Amino acid sequence: MDEHDELRSRDYPVNEDMPFQRKIWAFERIGWYGLCLMVLLTLAGLFSRGPLSWAAVEVKGGAARLEYDRFMRNGANTTFTLDVRQLGASHNVVTLTGEALDVLALDSIQPQPESMRSEVDGLELTFKADANGHTRANLSLRPDGVGLLKARLGANGQTAPFWVFIYP
């Protein structure tokens, strides 16, 4: 019996429909490739921390930079790292605005800002700068919502958009 005979439909000893069987095998292969792709995307950070999740946004001119996780889980804490540089400034003022702030609960800020002011669509933070006009702060946030949300980072009258996706 050659290979060609193996791929033909038979009635004995069991009724076989080889064209249908080949479709099933193709469907299984597609499923295996899809599963492998999901595992690779998970390892890369699509559903948690990893290279696909790590992101940074910088205001034009480099006055402020925000490093954050692009993909978050509802209810799980995450940290945003804020880096502000304004040469010769004794205080650095940064704004975070947008719909993302409606569902991100601010748990803590280290170091504490000198002042924090709520705006119509966001938050204005004023930090004491070091001798070089530099401030670095960590914001601990907890998402309380799901979906794709947009926000803006602002400093020196310039803004830069960024987005986060919160999984259930």
GROMACS .gro file of C-alpha atoms in nm:
model
  168
    1MET     CA    1   0.000   0.000   0.000
    2ASP     CA    2   0.153   0.334  -0.102
    3GLU     CA    3   0.105   0.683   0.048
    4HIS     CA    4  -0.160   0.774  -0.210
    5ASP     CA    5  -0.377   0.483  -0.094
    6GLU     CA    6  -0.358   0.606   0.267
    7LEU     CA    7  -0.520   0.940   0.172
    8ARG     CA    8  -0.818   0.783  -0.010
    9SER     CA    9  -1.155   0.737   0.155
   10ARG     CA   10  -1.236   0.380   0.261
   11ASP     CA   11  -1.535   0.180   0.369
   12TYR     CA   12  -1.347  -0.108   0.529
   13PRO     CA   13  -1.261  -0.163   0.817
   14VAL     CA   14  -1.405   0.178   0.917
   15ASN     CA   15  -1.596   0.425   0.705
   16GLU     CA   16  -1.360   0.721   0.638
   17ASP     CA   17  -1.413   1.055   0.466
   18MET     CA   18  -1.056   1.167   0.391
   19PRO     CA   19  -1.139   1.512   0.240
   20PHE     CA   20  -1.327   1.597   0.561
   21GLN     CA   21  -1.042   1.451   0.771
   22ARG     CA   22  -0.790   1.674   0.592
   23LYS     CA   23  -1.006   1.980   0.673
   24ILE     CA   24  -1.009   1.877   1.039
   25TRP     CA   25  -0.628   1.839   1.038
   26ALA     CA   26  -0.588   2.185   0.881
   27PHE     CA   27  -0.820   2.332   1.146
   28GLU     CA   28  -0.614   2.165   1.421
   29ARG     CA   29  -0.291   2.306   1.276
   30ILE     CA   30  -0.441   2.657   1.270
   31GLY     CA   31  -0.544   2.608   1.633
   32TRP     CA   32  -0.193   2.502   1.733
   33TYR     CA   33  -0.038   2.801   1.554
   34GLY     CA   34  -0.290   3.032   1.724
   35LEU     CA   35  -0.212   2.882   2.064
   36CYS     CA   36   0.163   2.922   2.008
   37LEU     CA   37   0.109   3.284   1.899
   38MET     CA   38  -0.091   3.354   2.218
   39VAL     CA   39   0.185   3.205   2.434
   40LEU     CA   40   0.449   3.418   2.259
   41LEU     CA   41   0.238   3.735   2.292
   42THR     CA   42   0.183   3.659   2.661
   43LEU     CA   43   0.556   3.614   2.718
   44ALA     CA   44   0.619   3.940   2.530
   45GLY     CA   45   0.388   4.127   2.767
   46LEU     CA   46   0.056   4.169   2.588
   47PHE     CA   47  -0.139   4.058   2.896
   48SER     CA   48   0.097   4.172   3.172
   49ARG     CA   49   0.447   4.311   3.216
   50GLY     CA   50   0.696   4.272   2.935
   51PRO     CA   51   0.847   4.444   2.631
   52LEU     CA   52   0.510   4.499   2.462
   53SER     CA   53   0.368   4.649   2.780
   54TRP     CA   54   0.649   4.885   2.874
   55ALA     CA   55   0.596   5.228   2.725
   56ALA     CA   56   0.720   5.583   2.763
   57VAL     CA   57   0.584   5.916   2.651
   58GLU     CA   58   0.785   6.237   2.638
   59VAL     CA   59   0.665   6.594   2.612
   60LYS     CA   60   0.810   6.783   2.316
   61GLY     CA   61   1.136   6.942   2.422
   62GLY     CA   62   1.206   6.674   2.682
   63ALA     CA   63   1.063   6.867   2.979
   64ALA     CA   64   0.876   6.560   3.108
   65ARG     CA   65   0.883   6.187   3.050
   66LEU     CA   66   0.642   5.922   3.178
   67GLU     CA   67   0.727   5.551   3.188
   68TYR     CA   68   0.431   5.320   3.240
   69ASP     CA   69   0.273   4.983   3.168
   70ARG     CA   70   0.049   5.010   2.863
   71PHE     CA   71  -0.152   4.700   2.962
   72MET     CA   72  -0.296   4.678   3.314
   73ARG     CA   73  -0.539   4.463   3.509
   74ASN     CA   74  -0.845   4.601   3.681
   75GLY     CA   75  -0.773   4.629   4.054
   76ALA     CA   76  -0.399   4.550   4.029
   77ASN     CA   77  -0.150   4.819   4.135
   78THR     CA   78   0.085   4.964   3.876
   79THR     CA   79   0.358   5.228   3.891
   80PHE     CA   80   0.406   5.528   3.665
   81THR     CA   81   0.754   5.684   3.678
   82LEU     CA   82   0.759   6.056   3.612
   83ASP     CA   83   1.086   6.224   3.515
   84VAL     CA   84   1.078   6.605   3.485
   85ARG     CA   85   1.371   6.827   3.377
   86GLN     CA   86   1.346   7.204   3.357
   87LEU     CA   87   1.689   7.367   3.371
   88GLY     CA   88   1.720   7.632   3.639
   89ALA     CA   89   1.373   7.567   3.779
   90SER     CA   90   1.320   7.537   4.153
   91HIS     CA   91   0.979   7.374   4.100
   92ASN     CA   92   0.852   7.140   3.829
   93VAL     CA   93   0.486   7.147   3.731
   94VAL     CA   94   0.332   6.851   3.548
   95THR     CA   95  -0.027   6.784   3.441
   96LEU     CA   96  -0.196   6.452   3.377
   97THR     CA   97  -0.529   6.484   3.198
   98GLY     CA   98  -0.775   6.268   3.008
   99GLU     CA   99  -1.029   5.993   3.052
  100ALA     CA  100  -0.774   5.747   3.190
  101LEU     CA  101  -0.755   5.947   3.512
  102ASP     CA  102  -1.125   5.886   3.571
  103VAL     CA  103  -1.057   5.515   3.634
  104LEU     CA  104  -0.701   5.526   3.773
  105ALA     CA  105  -0.708   5.571   4.151
  106LEU     CA  106  -0.395   5.741   4.283
  107ASP     CA  107  -0.273   5.541   4.585
  108SER     CA  108   0.054   5.721   4.654
  109ILE     CA  109   0.321   5.952   4.513
  110GLN     CA  110   0.687   5.924   4.614
  111PRO     CA  111   0.829   6.177   4.680
  112GLN     CA  112   0.524   6.376   4.782
  113PRO     CA  113   0.455   6.679   4.561
  114GLU     CA  114   0.464   7.024   4.718
  115SER     CA  115   0.115   7.080   4.585
  116MET     CA  116  -0.148   6.883   4.405
  117ARG     CA  117  -0.444   7.049   4.235
  118SER     CA  118  -0.744   6.888   4.075
  119GLU     CA  119  -0.839   7.033   3.738
  120VAL     CA  120  -1.155   6.989   3.530
  121ASP     CA  121  -1.016   6.689   3.340
  122GLY     CA  122  -0.706   6.593   3.535
  123LEU     CA  123  -0.442   6.662   3.793
  124GLU     CA  124  -0.165   6.922   3.830
  125LEU     CA  125   0.138   6.819   4.037
  126THR     CA  126   0.410   7.060   4.158
  127PHE     CA  127   0.737   6.906   4.274
  128LYS     CA  128   1.045   7.064   4.428
  129ALA     CA  129   1.334   7.034   4.183
  130ASP     CA  130   1.693   6.952   4.272
  131ALA     CA  131   1.984   7.187   4.192
  132ASN     CA  132   1.977   7.076   3.826
  133GLY     CA  133   1.603   7.134   3.787
  134HIS     CA  134   1.531   6.760   3.791
  135THR     CA  135   1.250   6.568   3.964
  136ARG     CA  136   1.179   6.195   3.956
  137ALA     CA  137   0.860   6.062   4.112
  138ASN     CA  138   0.677   5.729   4.129
  139LEU     CA  139   0.299   5.730   4.114
  140SER     CA  140   0.127   5.417   4.245
  141LEU     CA  141  -0.204   5.373   4.064
  142ARG     CA  142  -0.485   5.119   4.080
  143PRO     CA  143  -0.719   5.085   3.778
  144ASP     CA  144  -1.090   5.064   3.857
  145GLY     CA  145  -1.240   5.012   3.512
  146VAL     CA  146  -1.177   4.834   3.184
  147GLY     CA  147  -1.106   4.920   2.824
  148LEU     CA  148  -0.887   5.148   2.614
  149LEU     CA  149  -0.835   5.486   2.777
  150LYS     CA  150  -0.651   5.794   2.657
  151ALA     CA  151  -0.461   6.055   2.858
  152ARG     CA  152  -0.213   6.341   2.816
  153LEU     CA  153   0.109   6.435   2.992
  154GLY     CA  154   0.179   6.807   3.008
  155ALA     CA  155   0.472   7.030   3.105
  156ASN     CA  156   0.588   7.378   2.997
  157GLY     CA  157   0.272   7.435   2.796
  158GLN     CA  158   0.337   7.125   2.582
  159THR     CA  159   0.140   6.800   2.596
  160ALA     CA  160   0.193   6.446   2.474
  161PRO     CA  161  -0.080   6.183   2.434
  162PHE     CA  162  -0.060   5.829   2.565
  163TRP     CA  163  -0.301   5.540   2.614
  164VAL     CA  164  -0.352   5.246   2.846
  165PHE     CA  165  -0.559   4.931   2.811
  166ILE     CA  166  -0.711   4.783   3.126
  167TYR     CA  167  -0.808   4.415   3.123
  168PRO     CA  168  -1.095   4.292   3.345
   0.00000   0.00000   0.00000
